[in-house]
PDB file of C-alpha atoms in Angstrom:
ATOM      1  CA  GLY A   1      -0.087   0.191  -0.049  1.00  0.00           C
ATOM      2  CA  VAL A   2       2.141   2.743   1.267  1.00  0.00           C
ATOM      3  CA  LYS A   3       5.041   1.710  -0.925  1.00  0.00           C
ATOM      4  CA  VAL A   4       3.402   2.041  -4.463  1.00  0.00           C
ATOM      5  CA  GLY A   5       1.412   5.550  -3.240  1.00  0.00           C
ATOM      6  CA  LYS A   6      -2.688   3.620  -1.850  1.00  0.00           C
ATOM      7  CA  ILE A   7      -2.388   5.166   1.228  1.00  0.00           C
ATOM      8  CA  LYS A   8      -6.640   4.953   1.829  1.00  0.00           C
ATOM      9  CA  LEU A   9      -6.073   0.826   1.240  1.00  0.00           C
ATOM     10  CA  ALA A  10      -3.128   0.664   3.161  1.00  0.00           C
ATOM     11  CA  LEU A  11      -5.495   2.408   5.849  1.00  0.00           C
ATOM     12  CA  VAL A  12      -8.336   0.185   5.424  1.00  0.00           C
ATOM     13  CA  MET A  13      -6.008  -3.240   4.977  1.00  0.00           C
ATOM     14  CA  LEU A  14      -4.395  -2.289   8.921  1.00  0.00           C
ATOM     15  CA  VAL A  15      -8.136  -1.787   9.903  1.00  0.00           C
ATOM     16  CA  LEU A  16      -9.644  -4.127   8.877  1.00  0.00           C
ATOM     17  CA  THR A  17      -5.923  -6.554  10.504  1.00  0.00           C
ATOM     18  CA  ILE A  18      -7.166  -4.702  13.850  1.00  0.00           C
ATOM     19  CA  ILE A  19     -10.718  -5.789  13.481  1.00  0.00           C
ATOM     20  CA  CYS A  20      -9.407  -9.061  12.953  1.00  0.00           C
ATOM     21  CA  ALA A  21      -6.725  -9.565  15.877  1.00  0.00           C
ATOM     22  CA  VAL A  22     -10.037  -7.943  18.242  1.00  0.00           C
ATOM     23  CA  ALA A  23     -11.862 -10.826  17.175  1.00  0.00           C
ATOM     24  CA  PHE A  24      -9.135 -13.277  17.979  1.00  0.00           C
ATOM     25  CA  LEU A  25      -9.057 -12.192  21.801  1.00  0.00           C
ATOM     26  CA  CYS A  26     -12.596 -12.500  22.582  1.00  0.00           C
ATOM     27  CA  VAL A  27     -12.839 -16.105  20.891  1.00  0.00           C
ATOM     28  CA  LYS A  28      -9.536 -15.807  23.379  1.00  0.00           C
ATOM     29  CA  TYR A  29     -11.359 -14.527  25.892  1.00  0.00           C
ATOM     30  CA  VAL A  30     -14.812 -16.826  25.192  1.00  0.00           C
ATOM     31  CA  GLU A  31     -12.163 -20.485  24.848  1.00  0.00           C
ATOM     32  CA  TYR A  32     -10.757 -19.759  28.477  1.00  0.00           C
ATOM     33  CA  ALA A  33     -13.472 -18.897  30.100  1.00  0.00           C
ATOM     34  CA  HIS A  34     -15.748 -21.965  29.196  1.00  0.00           C
ATOM     35  CA  LYS A  35     -11.815 -23.716  29.994  1.00  0.00           C
ATOM     36  CA  PHE A  36     -12.450 -22.324  32.981  1.00  0.00           C
ATOM     37  CA  HIS A  37     -15.118 -23.425  34.116  1.00  0.00           C
ATOM     38  CA  VAL A  38     -14.545 -26.712  33.531  1.00  0.00           C
ATOM     39  CA  GLY A  39     -11.431 -26.282  35.139  1.00  0.00           C
ATOM     40  CA  GLU A  40      -9.002 -27.710  32.252  1.00  0.00           C
ATOM     41  CA  LEU A  41      -6.246 -25.002  33.899  1.00  0.00           C
ATOM     42  CA  PRO A  42      -2.900 -24.557  34.234  1.00  0.00           C
ATOM     43  CA  GLY A  43      -0.738 -26.506  36.884  1.00  0.00           C
ATOM     44  CA  LYS A  44      -1.738 -27.231  40.757  1.00  0.00           C
ATOM     45  CA  TRP A  45      -4.914 -25.868  39.976  1.00  0.00           C
ATOM     46  CA  PHE A  46      -6.128 -28.532  36.967  1.00  0.00           C
ATOM     47  CA  HIS A  47      -8.999 -29.973  38.334  1.00  0.00           C
ATOM     48  CA  ALA A  48     -11.479 -31.651  35.125  1.00  0.00           C
ATOM     49  CA  GLU A  49     -12.209 -34.898  36.603  1.00  0.00           C
ATOM     50  CA  GLU A  50     -13.343 -36.381  33.577  1.00  0.00           C
ATOM     51  CA  LEU A  51      -9.317 -35.414  31.564  1.00  0.00           C
ATOM     52  CA  MET A  52      -7.613 -37.116  35.181  1.00  0.00           C
ATOM     53  CA  LYS A  53      -7.013 -40.531  33.822  1.00  0.00           C
ATOM     54  CA  TYR A  54      -4.841 -38.959  31.475  1.00  0.00           C
ATOM     55  CA  PRO A  55      -1.671 -38.621  32.665  1.00  0.00           C
ATOM     56  CA  GLY A  56       0.114 -35.482  30.539  1.00  0.00           C
ATOM     57  CA  ALA A  57      -3.337 -33.784  31.059  1.00  0.00           C
ATOM     58  CA  LYS A  58      -2.319 -31.599  33.736  1.00  0.00           C
ATOM     59  CA  LEU A  59       0.738 -30.366  30.873  1.00  0.00           C
ATOM     60  CA  TYR A  60      -0.879 -29.912  28.037  1.00  0.00           C
ATOM     61  CA  PHE A  61      -2.751 -27.828  29.806  1.00  0.00           C
ATOM     62  CA  THR A  62       0.036 -25.662  30.720  1.00  0.00           C
ATOM     63  CA  ILE A  63       1.479 -25.786  27.518  1.00  0.00           C
ATOM     64  CA  TYR A  64      -1.556 -25.169  26.197  1.00  0.00           C
ATOM     65  CA  PHE A  65      -2.813 -21.470  28.496  1.00  0.00           C
ATOM     66  CA  LEU A  66       1.493 -20.898  28.396  1.00  0.00           C
ATOM     67  CA  THR A  67       1.531 -20.780  24.657  1.00  0.00           C
ATOM     68  CA  THR A  68      -2.217 -19.551  23.644  1.00  0.00           C
ATOM     69  CA  GLY A  69      -1.455 -16.347  26.549  1.00  0.00           C
ATOM     70  CA  LEU A  70       2.353 -15.649  25.141  1.00  0.00           C
ATOM     71  CA  HIS A  71       0.761 -15.676  21.863  1.00  0.00           C
ATOM     72  CA  ALA A  72      -2.363 -13.208  23.167  1.00  0.00           C
ATOM     73  CA  PHE A  73       0.852 -11.031  24.518  1.00  0.00           C
ATOM     74  CA  HIS A  74       2.043 -10.755  20.990  1.00  0.00           C
ATOM     75  CA  VAL A  75      -0.963 -10.363  19.190  1.00  0.00           C
ATOM     76  CA  ILE A  76      -1.539  -6.837  22.016  1.00  0.00           C
ATOM     77  CA  VAL A  77       2.145  -5.684  21.098  1.00  0.00           C
ATOM     78  CA  GLY A  78       1.399  -6.576  17.164  1.00  0.00           C
ATOM     79  CA  MET A  79      -2.076  -4.409  17.683  1.00  0.00           C
ATOM     80  CA  SER A  80       0.044  -1.279  19.215  1.00  0.00           C
ATOM     81  CA  VAL A  81       2.509  -1.489  16.846  1.00  0.00           C
ATOM     82  CA  LEU A  82      -0.538  -1.695  13.524  1.00  0.00           C
ATOM     83  CA  ILE A  83      -2.489   1.212  15.550  1.00  0.00           C
ATOM     84  CA  TRP A  84       0.469   3.555  16.059  1.00  0.00           C
ATOM     85  CA  VAL A  85       2.079   2.912  12.070  1.00  0.00           C
ATOM     86  CA  MET A  86      -1.937   3.496  10.826  1.00  0.00           C
ATOM     87  CA  LYS A  87      -1.399   7.035  13.273  1.00  0.00           C
ATOM     88  CA  GLY A  88       1.511   7.392  11.047  1.00  0.00           C
ATOM     89  CA  ILE A  89       0.236   6.991   7.712  1.00  0.00           C
ATOM     90  CA  ILE A  90      -2.711   9.471   8.954  1.00  0.00           C
ATOM     91  CA  LYS A  91       0.005  12.365   9.681  1.00  0.00           C
ATOM     92  CA  GLY A  92       1.223  11.781   6.754  1.00  0.00           C
ATOM     93  CA  LYS A  93       5.385  10.235   7.978  1.00  0.00           C
ATOM     94  CA  TYR A  94       4.978   8.058   5.797  1.00  0.00           C
ATOM     95  CA  ASN A  95       4.858   7.361   1.925  1.00  0.00           C
ATOM     96  CA  PRO A  96       6.173   5.759  -1.389  1.00  0.00           C
ATOM     97  CA  GLY A  97       9.680   7.538  -0.226  1.00  0.00           C
ATOM     98  CA  TYR A  98      10.251   6.485   3.145  1.00  0.00           C
ATOM     99  CA  TYR A  99       7.531   3.433   4.554  1.00  0.00           C
ATOM    100  CA  VAL A 100      10.471   1.507   6.326  1.00  0.00           C
ATOM    101  CA  PRO A 101       7.891   1.758  10.227  1.00  0.00           C
ATOM    102  CA  VAL A 102       5.355  -0.215   8.124  1.00  0.00           C
ATOM    103  CA  GLU A 103       7.139  -2.820   6.560  1.00  0.00           C
ATOM    104  CA  LEU A 104       9.379  -3.816  10.316  1.00  0.00           C
ATOM    105  CA  GLY A 105       5.278  -3.113  11.997  1.00  0.00           C
ATOM    106  CA  ALA A 106       4.029  -5.566   9.246  1.00  0.00           C
ATOM    107  CA  LEU A 107       6.770  -8.220   9.323  1.00  0.00           C
ATOM    108  CA  TYR A 108       6.112  -8.128  13.261  1.00  0.00           C
ATOM    109  CA  TRP A 109       2.785  -8.920  12.621  1.00  0.00           C
ATOM    110  CA  HIS A 110       3.388 -11.394  10.282  1.00  0.00           C
ATOM    111  CA  LEU A 111       5.775 -13.017  12.405  1.00  0.00           C
ATOM    112  CA  VAL A 112       2.993 -13.228  15.326  1.00  0.00           C
ATOM    113  CA  ASP A 113       0.791 -14.693  12.215  1.00  0.00           C
ATOM    114  CA  LEU A 114       3.619 -17.622  11.659  1.00  0.00           C
ATOM    115  CA  VAL A 115       3.535 -19.122  14.899  1.00  0.00           C
ATOM    116  CA  TRP A 116      -0.346 -19.023  15.062  1.00  0.00           C
ATOM    117  CA  ILE A 117       0.199 -21.208  11.855  1.00  0.00           C
ATOM    118  CA  PHE A 118       2.165 -23.545  13.361  1.00  0.00           C
ATOM    119  CA  LEU A 119       0.971 -22.886  17.516  1.00  0.00           C
ATOM    120  CA  PHE A 120      -3.258 -23.718  15.911  1.00  0.00           C
ATOM    121  CA  PRO A 121      -2.662 -28.022  14.576  1.00  0.00           C
ATOM    122  CA  LEU A 122      -0.168 -28.474  17.954  1.00  0.00           C
ATOM    123  CA  LEU A 123      -2.285 -27.470  20.135  1.00  0.00           C
ATOM    124  CA  TYR A 124      -6.262 -28.083  18.226  1.00  0.00           C
ATOM    125  CA  LEU A 125      -5.918 -30.551  15.118  1.00  0.00           C
ATOM    126  CA  ILE A 126      -3.826 -32.993  17.438  1.00  0.00           C
TER     127      ILE A 126
END
């Protein structure tokens, strides 16, 4: 967008990305609330009776909360970076001659995406 002078397109894409990030965090909230309700908590707080027969259940939920929580934290950081980039675009700081912060913000965001591409199958599909 900004690299080729399509400022409005860049802003629209940033807004859509932030909306998707908020939706992701809302889904994680609902998922976490359910896990708390049924006792699928990390470590010593685990008390899901029906899963006690599986020896690795406590460890799984510890790893689950650690990795998804850390990922959610990075999503929040990424949203903050994208909002900061968006403000810079609106103020006219970035243009086809200087767009490095836009590229770096996008690079960070895609790194966070890439991590989720690995976490999702490992935690939800296996």
